[in-house]
XYZ file of C-alpha atoms in Angstrom:
777
model
C -21.726 23.143 -13.978
C -23.395 21.272 -16.861
C -25.223 18.504 -15.058
C -26.079 15.038 -16.480
C -29.369 14.854 -18.406
C -32.452 14.280 -16.255
C -35.073 13.890 -18.977
C -35.421 14.288 -22.720
C -37.749 17.057 -23.879
C -38.491 17.209 -27.592
C -39.921 20.553 -28.655
C -41.175 21.563 -32.076
C -43.647 20.114 -34.546
C -41.566 17.110 -35.444
C -38.155 15.551 -35.045
C -36.062 15.421 -38.169
C -34.275 12.062 -38.490
C -30.993 13.550 -39.733
C -27.878 12.327 -37.948
C -25.490 14.591 -36.085
C -22.777 13.841 -38.609
C -24.949 15.354 -41.331
C -24.645 18.662 -39.438
C -20.895 18.369 -39.553
C -20.315 18.133 -35.824
C -20.376 15.771 -32.852
C -23.107 15.248 -30.264
C -22.612 17.325 -27.146
C -21.041 15.356 -24.328
C -23.827 15.485 -21.771
C -22.784 12.908 -19.207
C -19.733 14.738 -17.940
C -19.891 17.958 -15.995
C -18.157 20.996 -17.456
C -17.325 24.114 -15.453
C -19.111 27.418 -16.112
C -16.440 29.338 -14.218
C -13.392 29.037 -12.041
C -15.434 28.547 -8.908
C -14.868 32.072 -7.601
C -18.161 33.820 -7.007
C -19.008 36.782 -9.167
C -18.442 40.100 -7.433
C -21.136 42.655 -6.667
C -20.864 46.362 -7.470
C -21.487 49.126 -4.965
C -24.954 49.555 -6.480
C -25.806 45.873 -6.077
C -25.278 44.726 -9.661
C -23.602 41.349 -10.116
C -20.389 41.727 -12.131
C -20.229 38.684 -14.397
C -16.925 37.731 -15.989
C -15.970 34.832 -18.213
C -14.289 33.125 -15.245
C -16.524 33.825 -12.222
C -19.346 31.609 -11.019
C -22.835 33.078 -10.638
C -24.335 30.844 -7.953
C -27.913 31.416 -9.149
C -27.065 29.930 -12.542
C -24.378 27.488 -11.480
C -25.984 24.288 -12.748
C -27.039 23.958 -16.368
C -29.062 20.864 -17.262
C -28.997 19.670 -20.889
C -32.465 18.331 -21.641
C -32.433 17.486 -25.321
C -30.582 17.518 -28.601
C -32.123 17.328 -32.047
C -31.147 17.756 -35.665
C -33.493 19.684 -37.913
C -33.527 20.964 -41.479
C -35.933 23.851 -40.964
C -35.461 26.795 -41.110
C -32.011 25.468 -42.047
C -29.757 22.573 -41.089
C -29.170 22.856 -37.339
C -28.197 20.900 -34.276
C -30.302 22.281 -31.414
C -29.353 21.831 -27.775
C -31.925 22.747 -25.117
C -31.636 23.019 -21.381
C -32.363 24.962 -18.238
C -30.655 26.254 -15.110
C -31.332 24.207 -12.020
C -33.404 26.041 -9.436
C -34.538 28.786 -11.811
C -37.273 29.280 -14.403
C -34.720 30.210 -17.048
C -34.330 27.978 -20.067
C -31.929 28.204 -22.983
C -31.471 26.860 -26.496
C -28.381 26.804 -28.690
C -28.838 26.615 -32.479
C -25.650 25.230 -34.051
C -25.135 25.329 -37.845
C -22.878 22.828 -39.643
C -19.192 23.194 -38.897
C -18.492 24.369 -42.422
C -20.746 27.400 -41.904
C -19.535 28.363 -38.439
C -16.862 31.059 -38.188
C -16.215 31.143 -34.458
C -18.936 33.435 -33.093
C -22.471 33.539 -31.714
C -25.334 36.019 -31.660
C -27.764 36.368 -28.783
C -31.089 38.200 -28.751
C -32.516 39.310 -25.412
C -35.890 40.630 -24.328
C -37.605 40.291 -20.937
C -40.670 38.449 -22.264
C -39.157 36.059 -24.800
C -38.665 32.352 -24.296
C -35.742 30.250 -25.469
C -37.281 29.557 -28.873
C -35.489 31.841 -31.303
C -37.345 33.173 -34.336
C -36.440 31.750 -37.731
C -35.190 35.151 -38.870
C -32.910 35.362 -35.835
C -31.454 31.918 -36.481
C -30.989 32.444 -40.219
C -29.271 35.780 -39.684
C -26.862 34.087 -37.294
C -26.082 31.280 -39.703
C -25.616 33.668 -42.631
C -23.298 35.748 -40.455
C -21.080 32.826 -39.506
C -22.507 32.309 -36.036
C -24.634 30.047 -33.936
C -27.593 31.496 -32.050
C -28.251 31.261 -28.334
C -31.390 32.470 -26.604
C -32.527 32.317 -22.988
C -36.067 32.608 -21.704
C -37.134 35.994 -20.447
C -36.222 37.519 -17.147
C -35.140 40.930 -15.945
C -31.461 41.718 -16.033
C -28.627 40.054 -17.895
C -27.398 37.274 -15.599
C -29.543 34.523 -17.143
C -28.381 35.605 -20.603
C -24.743 35.649 -19.457
C -25.084 32.148 -18.050
C -26.612 30.950 -21.316
C -23.771 32.564 -23.268
C -21.170 30.824 -21.118
C -22.939 27.462 -21.411
C -23.210 27.919 -25.160
C -19.440 28.239 -25.444
C -19.015 24.910 -23.660
C -21.605 23.323 -25.934
C -20.019 24.787 -29.082
C -16.543 23.682 -28.032
C -17.831 20.147 -27.541
C -19.802 20.095 -30.801
C -17.267 21.700 -33.134
C -14.156 20.419 -31.400
C -12.273 22.535 -28.873
C -9.266 24.095 -30.537
C -8.717 26.580 -27.730
C -9.762 29.646 -29.694
C -11.932 32.392 -28.242
C -15.554 32.210 -29.363
C -16.776 35.749 -29.967
C -20.211 36.737 -28.705
C -22.635 39.557 -29.540
C -25.686 40.547 -27.507
C -28.528 42.677 -28.808
C -32.047 43.596 -27.773
C -34.765 46.179 -28.429
C -36.754 48.302 -26.007
C -37.003 46.289 -22.776
C -34.137 44.245 -24.201
C -32.083 47.416 -24.520
C -32.202 47.789 -20.740
C -30.840 44.271 -20.412
C -28.208 44.889 -23.070
C -26.965 48.046 -21.355
C -26.929 46.129 -18.069
C -24.657 43.593 -19.746
C -22.543 46.318 -21.376
C -21.710 47.904 -18.038
C -21.688 44.874 -15.720
C -19.996 42.057 -17.627
C -16.543 41.457 -19.058
C -15.441 38.633 -21.310
C -18.934 37.181 -21.709
C -19.750 39.134 -24.868
C -17.488 41.161 -27.119
C -20.012 43.546 -28.697
C -23.490 44.891 -28.054
C -26.343 46.526 -29.970
C -28.928 48.201 -27.698
C -31.865 49.103 -29.927
C -34.714 51.624 -29.489
C -33.196 52.071 -26.068
C -34.832 53.050 -22.832
C -33.226 55.200 -20.155
C -33.651 55.745 -16.398
C -36.451 58.243 -17.172
C -38.380 56.222 -19.767
C -40.787 54.176 -17.661
C -43.436 55.296 -16.967
C -42.708 58.874 -18.081
C -42.767 58.346 -21.842
C -46.219 56.816 -21.665
C -47.637 59.375 -19.253
C -46.357 62.246 -21.410
C -48.341 60.831 -24.321
C -51.349 60.059 -22.120
C -51.358 63.704 -21.019
C -51.204 64.643 -24.682
C -54.150 62.353 -25.352
C -56.216 64.157 -22.722
C -55.505 67.613 -24.141
C -54.886 66.964 -27.842
C -57.016 63.912 -28.621
C -59.752 65.912 -30.321
C -57.288 67.778 -32.564
C -54.878 64.952 -33.306
C -55.812 64.674 -36.981
C -55.449 68.436 -37.376
C -51.929 68.331 -35.939
C -51.053 65.291 -38.030
C -52.224 67.011 -41.196
C -50.168 70.099 -40.410
C -47.032 68.008 -39.804
C -47.541 66.101 -43.036
C -48.167 69.360 -44.863
C -45.060 71.000 -43.466
C -47.169 73.796 -41.987
C -47.578 75.147 -38.456
C -48.872 72.364 -36.161
C -49.853 74.993 -33.578
C -52.185 76.856 -35.929
C -55.750 76.775 -34.645
C -54.898 75.339 -31.225
C -56.200 76.925 -28.043
C -53.926 77.917 -25.190
C -53.986 74.562 -23.396
C -53.419 72.624 -26.606
C -50.532 74.898 -27.544
C -48.908 74.366 -24.161
C -49.358 70.603 -24.348
C -47.975 70.178 -27.854
C -45.066 72.386 -26.890
C -44.377 70.317 -23.771
C -44.597 66.974 -25.560
C -42.277 68.199 -28.299
C -39.754 69.623 -25.845
C -39.697 66.373 -23.865
C -38.825 64.365 -26.951
C -41.966 63.250 -28.779
C -40.678 63.637 -32.315
C -42.874 65.722 -34.595
C -42.437 62.894 -37.106
C -44.448 60.717 -34.730
C -47.623 62.653 -35.528
C -47.671 60.758 -38.821
C -49.633 58.132 -36.852
C -51.570 60.135 -34.237
C -53.716 57.220 -33.090
C -50.633 55.224 -32.130
C -48.914 58.249 -30.645
C -51.832 59.075 -28.339
C -52.667 55.486 -27.484
C -55.906 55.042 -29.405
C -54.400 51.850 -30.818
C -54.061 50.336 -27.318
C -56.681 48.970 -24.959
C -55.086 50.696 -21.971
C -54.914 54.152 -23.546
C -51.285 54.463 -22.332
C -52.454 54.100 -18.717
C -51.031 50.628 -18.102
C -48.725 51.893 -15.359
C -51.396 53.508 -13.171
C -51.665 50.460 -10.904
C -47.891 50.461 -10.408
C -47.871 54.117 -9.349
C -50.796 53.471 -6.998
C -48.822 50.766 -5.246
C -45.558 52.683 -5.094
C -46.895 56.175 -4.381
C -50.359 55.726 -2.835
C -50.859 59.363 -1.726
C -50.072 60.926 -5.087
C -53.656 61.346 -6.345
C -54.810 63.012 -3.126
C -51.875 65.412 -3.292
C -52.516 66.101 -6.957
C -56.094 67.233 -6.394
C -55.510 69.119 -3.141
C -51.968 70.501 -2.890
C -50.410 73.436 -4.710
C -47.851 72.769 -7.430
C -49.928 70.149 -9.234
C -52.110 70.623 -12.314
C -55.098 69.561 -10.234
C -54.917 72.944 -8.474
C -52.816 75.034 -10.872
C -54.450 78.165 -12.287
C -53.421 77.628 -15.902
C -54.956 76.509 -19.193
C -53.711 72.967 -18.602
C -55.058 73.005 -15.054
C -58.461 73.968 -16.383
C -58.459 71.042 -18.826
C -57.463 68.630 -16.078
C -60.199 69.746 -13.701
C -62.804 69.708 -16.471
C -61.935 66.067 -17.200
C -62.517 64.915 -13.613
C -65.304 62.377 -13.152
C -66.608 61.648 -9.639
C -70.070 60.147 -9.713
C -72.223 57.213 -8.610
C -73.753 54.788 -11.078
C -76.843 52.715 -10.476
C -77.040 49.154 -11.817
C -80.163 48.565 -13.908
C -79.344 45.000 -15.031
C -76.719 42.299 -14.482
C -75.664 40.099 -17.398
C -74.268 36.729 -16.318
C -72.209 34.095 -18.102
C -73.016 30.403 -18.352
C -71.633 29.791 -14.867
C -73.824 32.477 -13.367
C -70.995 34.947 -12.749
C -71.480 38.617 -13.629
C -70.060 39.354 -17.086
C -71.466 42.810 -17.777
C -73.673 45.470 -16.208
C -76.153 47.982 -17.506
C -75.957 51.213 -15.556
C -77.277 54.751 -15.501
C -76.019 57.995 -14.055
C -72.797 58.602 -15.977
C -72.521 62.309 -16.916
C -73.184 63.036 -20.570
C -70.014 63.858 -22.488
C -67.708 62.852 -19.625
C -64.441 60.978 -20.184
C -65.066 57.232 -19.831
C -61.488 55.925 -19.853
C -59.369 55.061 -16.825
C -62.299 54.758 -14.447
C -62.008 53.290 -10.937
C -65.197 51.615 -9.770
C -66.127 50.650 -6.190
C -69.280 48.712 -5.343
C -71.064 50.265 -2.365
C -73.249 48.583 0.233
C -76.618 49.912 1.382
C -74.885 52.304 3.777
C -72.601 53.704 1.085
C -69.508 51.917 2.372
C -67.138 50.334 -0.205
C -67.535 46.580 -0.686
C -64.842 45.973 -3.285
C -63.379 47.032 -6.600
C -64.765 46.282 -10.028
C -62.420 45.985 -12.983
C -63.957 46.738 -16.335
C -64.618 49.267 -19.082
C -67.626 51.538 -19.426
C -69.309 52.497 -22.667
C -70.555 55.975 -21.810
C -73.035 55.950 -24.696
C -74.921 52.849 -23.558
C -73.999 52.724 -19.877
C -72.802 49.131 -20.281
C -69.839 47.992 -18.188
C -67.898 45.025 -19.548
C -66.287 43.269 -16.577
C -62.693 42.093 -16.868
C -60.640 39.752 -14.714
C -59.445 41.092 -11.393
C -62.663 42.280 -9.732
C -63.029 41.622 -5.998
C -65.151 38.583 -5.257
C -67.179 40.524 -2.678
C -67.927 43.226 -5.231
C -69.132 40.677 -7.781
C -71.280 38.938 -5.207
C -72.966 42.215 -4.248
C -74.061 43.086 -7.768
C -77.798 43.305 -8.316
C -80.317 45.671 -9.792
C -80.094 48.914 -7.853
C -76.507 48.392 -6.650
C -74.581 51.657 -6.431
C -71.092 51.951 -7.941
C -68.826 54.861 -6.974
C -66.992 55.822 -10.163
C -64.128 58.267 -10.635
C -61.028 58.896 -12.716
C -59.021 60.779 -10.104
C -55.992 58.520 -10.496
C -56.013 58.188 -14.273
C -56.160 61.955 -14.726
C -53.617 62.734 -12.020
C -51.005 60.242 -13.131
C -50.708 61.683 -16.636
C -48.496 64.539 -15.435
C -46.520 62.354 -13.022
C -43.400 63.014 -15.101
C -43.306 66.542 -13.675
C -42.958 65.215 -10.156
C -40.081 62.721 -10.425
C -37.432 64.724 -12.214
C -33.977 63.262 -12.809
C -31.096 65.178 -11.203
C -29.721 67.730 -13.622
C -26.220 66.292 -13.336
C -27.419 63.153 -15.115
C -27.693 65.134 -18.330
C -31.382 64.740 -19.139
C -31.555 68.229 -20.584
C -35.107 67.878 -21.886
C -36.269 67.970 -18.263
C -34.492 71.266 -17.572
C -37.734 73.051 -18.465
C -39.046 71.939 -15.069
C -36.173 73.529 -13.114
C -35.783 77.208 -12.277
C -32.628 79.246 -12.828
C -31.324 78.255 -9.395
C -31.619 74.560 -10.238
C -34.673 73.957 -8.066
C -37.689 71.964 -9.334
C -40.689 74.072 -10.270
C -43.075 71.412 -8.971
C -43.265 69.193 -5.859
C -41.152 66.076 -6.203
C -42.279 62.625 -5.118
C -40.107 60.661 -2.744
C -39.832 57.613 -5.012
C -38.155 58.015 -8.379
C -40.091 55.232 -10.041
C -38.539 55.621 -13.493
C -35.037 55.044 -12.140
C -36.219 52.046 -10.132
C -37.828 50.508 -13.211
C -34.691 50.945 -15.302
C -32.543 49.422 -12.580
C -34.879 46.462 -12.185
C -35.165 45.626 -15.884
C -31.473 46.183 -16.613
C -30.233 44.216 -13.618
C -28.772 47.230 -11.852
C -27.288 49.311 -14.666
C -26.464 52.885 -13.693
C -25.964 54.085 -17.278
C -22.589 55.414 -16.243
C -21.112 55.214 -19.732
C -18.246 53.056 -18.459
C -17.596 49.772 -20.290
C -14.858 47.844 -22.059
C -16.537 46.213 -25.052
C -17.755 47.774 -28.262
C -21.278 49.120 -28.689
C -23.424 50.288 -31.602
C -26.693 52.003 -30.718
C -29.678 51.926 -33.093
C -32.326 54.631 -32.747
C -35.333 55.563 -34.876
C -36.654 58.996 -35.765
C -40.341 58.005 -35.631
C -40.108 56.118 -32.335
C -42.616 57.617 -29.892
C -42.154 54.832 -27.322
C -38.390 55.047 -26.784
C -37.726 58.665 -27.667
C -35.081 59.277 -30.300
C -32.923 61.429 -28.000
C -32.331 58.487 -25.635
C -29.438 57.098 -27.655
C -27.744 60.501 -28.107
C -28.102 60.988 -24.352
C -26.167 57.767 -23.758
C -23.510 58.885 -26.247
C -22.945 61.917 -24.031
C -22.811 59.714 -20.933
C -20.039 57.722 -22.596
C -18.308 60.913 -23.679
C -18.408 62.251 -20.109
C -17.043 58.996 -18.707
C -14.489 58.071 -21.376
C -13.859 61.227 -23.385
C -13.947 61.652 -27.141
C -11.318 58.944 -27.520
C -13.516 56.470 -25.673
C -16.455 57.255 -27.950
C -14.321 56.783 -31.062
C -12.806 53.536 -29.801
C -15.916 51.878 -28.395
C -19.156 53.464 -29.610
C -21.189 54.202 -32.724
C -24.791 55.318 -33.190
C -26.959 54.684 -36.257
C -30.281 56.508 -36.653
C -33.101 55.299 -38.896
C -34.936 58.177 -40.518
C -38.258 56.448 -41.178
C -38.565 53.671 -38.597
C -40.638 53.391 -35.441
C -40.544 51.226 -32.299
C -41.961 47.965 -33.625
C -39.879 44.966 -34.619
C -40.498 42.830 -37.633
C -41.481 43.318 -41.273
C -43.564 46.344 -42.249
C -46.459 45.558 -44.568
C -49.527 47.155 -46.087
C -50.198 50.879 -45.974
C -47.638 51.364 -43.226
C -44.853 50.238 -45.549
C -45.434 53.366 -47.626
C -44.142 55.515 -44.742
C -42.180 53.211 -42.389
C -39.237 50.851 -42.958
C -38.218 48.031 -40.645
C -35.249 48.721 -38.395
C -34.279 45.034 -38.200
C -31.867 45.331 -41.167
C -30.020 48.186 -39.457
C -29.634 46.054 -36.331
C -28.277 43.243 -38.476
C -25.928 45.669 -40.208
C -24.761 46.966 -36.820
C -24.027 43.408 -35.663
C -21.958 42.697 -38.768
C -20.132 45.992 -38.334
C -19.342 44.877 -34.781
C -17.982 41.544 -35.980
C -15.463 43.242 -38.259
C -14.638 45.853 -35.606
C -14.100 43.346 -32.801
C -12.504 40.463 -34.680
C -10.520 42.213 -37.397
C -10.113 45.741 -36.007
C -11.904 47.147 -39.059
C -13.448 50.529 -38.278
C -17.233 50.436 -38.615
C -19.185 52.855 -40.747
C -19.295 56.320 -39.248
C -22.000 57.247 -36.783
C -25.050 59.089 -38.012
C -24.609 62.810 -37.517
C -27.453 64.596 -35.764
C -28.440 67.612 -33.729
C -30.566 67.502 -30.589
C -32.543 70.733 -30.346
C -35.470 71.315 -28.014
C -36.043 67.599 -27.500
C -36.027 66.889 -31.243
C -33.373 64.886 -33.055
C -32.710 66.430 -36.463
C -30.700 64.771 -39.227
C -28.708 66.567 -41.934
C -30.344 66.551 -45.358
C -27.490 65.041 -47.401
C -25.768 61.686 -47.214
C -22.365 63.336 -47.061
C -23.354 65.283 -43.955
C -25.487 62.606 -42.337
C -23.159 59.589 -42.594
C -24.351 56.394 -40.895
C -25.457 53.370 -42.930
C -28.856 54.395 -44.321
C -29.448 55.786 -47.799
C -30.768 59.340 -48.073
C -33.688 59.529 -50.482
C -35.586 62.413 -52.077
C -38.530 62.283 -54.463
C -39.623 64.923 -56.968
C -42.855 65.197 -58.968
C -43.268 67.514 -61.947
C -46.701 68.421 -60.593
C -48.695 67.860 -57.424
C -52.063 68.186 -59.178
C -53.024 66.217 -62.278
C -55.993 64.995 -64.246
C -57.058 61.387 -64.706
C -55.009 59.966 -67.594
C -52.327 62.655 -67.393
C -48.774 61.288 -67.093
C -46.958 62.461 -63.968
C -43.186 62.243 -63.909
C -41.392 61.302 -60.689
C -37.662 61.577 -60.100
C -35.765 59.885 -57.297
C -32.402 60.800 -55.870
C -30.809 58.210 -53.589
C -27.353 58.483 -52.059
C -25.277 56.305 -49.772
C -23.047 57.808 -47.089
C -19.324 57.305 -47.569
C -18.097 53.760 -46.932
C -21.632 52.619 -46.084
C -22.114 50.328 -49.055
C -24.189 50.552 -52.200
C -27.772 50.786 -53.350
C -29.138 47.467 -54.560
C -32.800 48.137 -55.404
C -35.290 50.934 -56.051
C -39.011 50.208 -55.609
C -42.070 52.356 -56.420
C -45.525 52.403 -54.819
C -48.352 54.402 -56.399
C -51.526 53.249 -54.614
C -50.856 53.891 -50.917
C -51.538 50.237 -50.096
C -47.962 48.938 -49.885
C -48.077 47.220 -53.269
C -44.505 47.973 -54.344
C -43.219 47.479 -57.863
C -39.497 46.870 -58.294
C -38.230 49.446 -60.725
C -34.549 48.653 -60.901
C -31.671 46.751 -59.422
C -28.353 48.496 -59.064
C -24.949 48.379 -57.421
C -24.174 52.073 -57.240
C -23.602 54.485 -54.371
C -25.722 57.184 -56.037
C -28.838 56.679 -58.121
C -30.831 59.157 -60.199
C -33.877 57.659 -61.851
C -37.291 58.702 -63.103
C -40.609 57.091 -63.925
C -43.915 58.223 -65.389
C -47.218 57.103 -63.954
C -50.813 57.618 -65.066
C -53.546 57.642 -62.446
C -56.777 56.042 -63.624
C -59.022 57.284 -60.817
C -59.399 60.662 -59.116
C -58.192 61.035 -55.546
C -55.280 62.071 -53.358
C -52.301 59.717 -53.712
C -49.113 59.384 -51.701
C -46.475 58.085 -54.081
C -43.533 56.391 -52.377
C -40.083 55.428 -53.550
C -38.041 53.044 -51.424
C -34.303 52.517 -51.690
C -32.601 49.368 -50.414
C -28.903 49.257 -49.607
C -26.288 46.723 -48.562
C -22.689 46.669 -47.448
C -20.359 46.245 -50.404
C -19.431 42.701 -49.353
C -23.004 41.651 -48.545
C -24.300 38.772 -50.683
C -27.468 37.755 -48.816
C -30.830 39.314 -47.964
C -29.919 40.338 -44.420
C -28.678 43.727 -43.258
C -30.224 45.479 -46.255
C -31.003 48.897 -44.835
C -33.859 50.813 -46.440
C -35.179 54.352 -46.555
C -38.018 55.989 -48.435
C -39.472 59.287 -49.593
C -42.988 60.338 -50.540
C -44.822 62.981 -52.514
C -48.558 63.689 -52.616
C -50.397 64.062 -55.915
C -54.027 65.161 -56.125
C -55.749 63.663 -59.181
C -59.017 65.169 -60.426
C -61.447 64.212 -63.156
C -60.514 65.452 -66.583
C -61.502 69.111 -66.732
C -62.219 69.137 -62.987
C -61.178 71.676 -60.380
C -57.838 71.640 -58.639
C -57.636 70.556 -55.028
C -58.815 73.663 -53.153
C -56.385 72.978 -50.293
C -53.540 70.974 -51.757
C -51.160 69.373 -49.285
C -47.813 70.811 -50.220
C -44.570 68.877 -50.040
C -41.796 71.430 -49.502
C -38.488 70.981 -51.210
C -35.518 69.826 -49.199
C -33.754 72.888 -50.575
C -36.493 75.329 -49.592
C -35.978 77.657 -46.667
C -37.159 75.907 -43.525
C -40.462 77.270 -42.210
C -40.709 78.874 -38.799
C -44.036 77.485 -37.635
C -43.806 78.658 -34.036
C -43.057 82.284 -34.786
C -46.708 83.343 -34.723
C -48.205 80.906 -32.256
C -50.075 82.303 -29.231
C -47.762 83.575 -26.506
C -49.195 81.501 -23.677
C -47.361 81.867 -20.400
C -47.556 79.642 -17.349
C -45.160 77.617 -15.253
C -45.461 74.958 -17.935
C -43.675 77.089 -20.529
C -40.514 77.766 -18.559
C -37.735 76.150 -20.554
C -34.344 76.971 -21.971
C -34.680 78.738 -25.306
C -31.241 77.721 -26.551
C -30.932 74.587 -28.638
C -28.862 71.781 -27.171
C -26.626 70.235 -29.794
C -24.736 66.976 -29.840
C -22.901 64.875 -32.346
C -21.495 61.394 -32.440
C -19.932 61.814 -35.839
C -16.715 59.953 -36.488
C -14.339 62.133 -38.493
C -13.172 61.344 -41.983
C -16.353 60.008 -43.550
C -17.540 62.785 -45.854
C -18.177 62.482 -49.572
C -19.951 64.861 -51.902
C -23.237 63.499 -53.174
C -23.818 64.060 -56.876
C -26.968 66.142 -57.256
C -29.579 65.229 -59.815
C -29.272 67.659 -62.734
C -32.938 68.627 -62.533
C -32.621 69.518 -58.863
C -29.439 71.450 -59.458
C -31.023 73.408 -62.247
C -33.683 74.768 -59.951
C -36.558 73.497 -62.092
C -40.044 73.880 -60.659
C -40.404 70.557 -58.935
C -41.624 69.554 -55.509
C -39.295 67.521 -53.332
C -40.587 65.475 -50.421
C -37.935 64.196 -48.066
C -38.602 61.115 -45.988
C -41.772 59.334 -44.923
C -43.046 62.473 -43.212
C -42.490 65.235 -45.755
C -40.634 68.277 -44.474
C -40.866 67.180 -40.863
C -37.104 67.214 -40.395
C -36.978 70.668 -41.896
C -39.757 71.857 -39.632
C -38.190 70.232 -36.586
C -34.957 72.045 -37.335
C -36.767 75.371 -37.399
C -38.741 74.747 -34.245
C -37.415 76.618 -31.236
C -39.313 75.203 -28.301
C -39.592 77.222 -25.093
C -37.284 75.898 -23.611
C -42.986 44.674 -16.860
C -44.848 44.568 -14.699
C -43.009 47.496 -16.049
C -41.445 47.259 -19.524
C -40.910 49.561 -22.439
C -42.558 47.036 -24.682
C -41.345 46.434 -28.226
C -44.545 45.156 -29.762
C -43.773 42.865 -32.673
C -45.708 43.559 -35.823
C -48.449 41.082 -36.556
């Protein structure tokens, strides 16, 4: 029930003095109670999920309190209604545009850590798409969001005037929000009409995806730039690796770390994060406290396995005692840092557990901090035991080891999903009889995390609404194959007809896991996926409200854990332009003109190209070259480099639906080519980084790699293929005459040249806990 107001809470920098009538609507009637449901309690599924319908009453969110209303003019003219649910920590806000701009729908963003204050971009997209925006403060699951959606309908009916029509609703969320969105997809009816889960997690994502990369960090950290260079160059990423490194790269690739992700090796291997991808160690300790002991002592674990990877793991083990030589204290006299001695030279200093010992060698308490192995200085963080801090003095002994942080990195081998759930990338860890190759832990933590964050979703593939999935080819947090996996879950549950009637999938070729605008150097290789989400939402609106078929799904193949896209727009479909870039030379002298040619094509019925931008410096300083309204663009430009060096030249194509007249939902893609510029009369680059043509024969980089055999390499050798293509969406792209003529030019497809080609040739043997979508700064 909407309860009478209890207090007025004005949020924001200032209160605009505009009247409600200026917004074209009426103040919300707050004194009278309005029902949120029929009074019948919402049912519960056999798995414990609450099934929320438009009519049922969820007792936890039964009473909505309207706290405040205000009229603002920034970021646009809005009437904002704020409130909360009695007896919970969940708050909500409804952002209502003027009646003349509202077309009978709302959009709702969800993420476990957000509050009710919607971003300007979120609000403006809603207004420009004919909807109001509703947002609820973060919580696991979908029930708080469903309650906010139902309240928002009551508020909108009061504000705009209740004419009895159905108000359409659309829920979307990235990463951790994708768990919530899928929970809503499968456990609600009539609350929302369409859904866009983005960069989606699965019941094997947390903590496995992070531990897979943390294991890669341990083995491949020292050669990460070498691998990255090989991927960029389109050459063999395994060349020059030792046996353990070969096995690890092979395993990461087979489990779904896209080769494209090596474009940014520091992010991929966690060097960009303070926790080094080990943020879930404490969770595993609590939920599986005997794991580390088993890892180092029992057979079947890398801690005891006689293999190249086992040797690396054992060599990384630290188990030592440090001696405190000085205690640095803050202004209050509390220990802030320590100087120590005794850490082994060259040993790994990340993920250390530290226990203060008394004079008899017995543990006093745990220290939380980070050690600089070079100086021996320990910076103390919050969370240390009070007794441990009190015992610190010169000469204090600190037992220090990394047993847990090393052991947990291969935890993904020991909590395998059942094969019947369709996670084929994990089949490499099963034998031919369907038995796990390694000991399995009693708790399947990944499944528990997914259930908790989603509110009890089983990822059954059964639902009644309409869904568009958005996935990104350079996402190393939520692996690209996750969305295709869910497509197959839907296909298994509802058949091909169910997929065609209720589901689409759009894949971004050059996008990663992070929300928000992409700026600076990164914009020369990554595009934002926000416009594709916006495009998906608008496609849903037409599909749900007018029965207009959305643009066809992106076509793809899943092979050996890698998602590979076709090279032409006609084959690929989806809503993203396909872009190629050609240079008439890859080596030039200062002052020599270099000619670049771009080919950009839209898939059938996906809209038109609206802008082509060039970037020549590698800094993200784009220059708009042309505006257009064509489905296919062939253009060229000459550029003179004034300084010697190696340059990545980027062309970026921006597209929009044919009926789109605003700046939202403009999906982009890009392509790059590398040019080495030398002084006039100077020598050519002795090791030029080639950029293979999209029409060249795909390389076979794994054909000559070392034949390393261990239990780790057991995997199916046959590619697993899948497609979510909707029939009837093919059109022949018009080739650029220069490309068709076979002239000696170098084509570089996508932000990671030739990676898709290489991935296609690879034949691999075989919140608390959240999959966090970190917003770009």
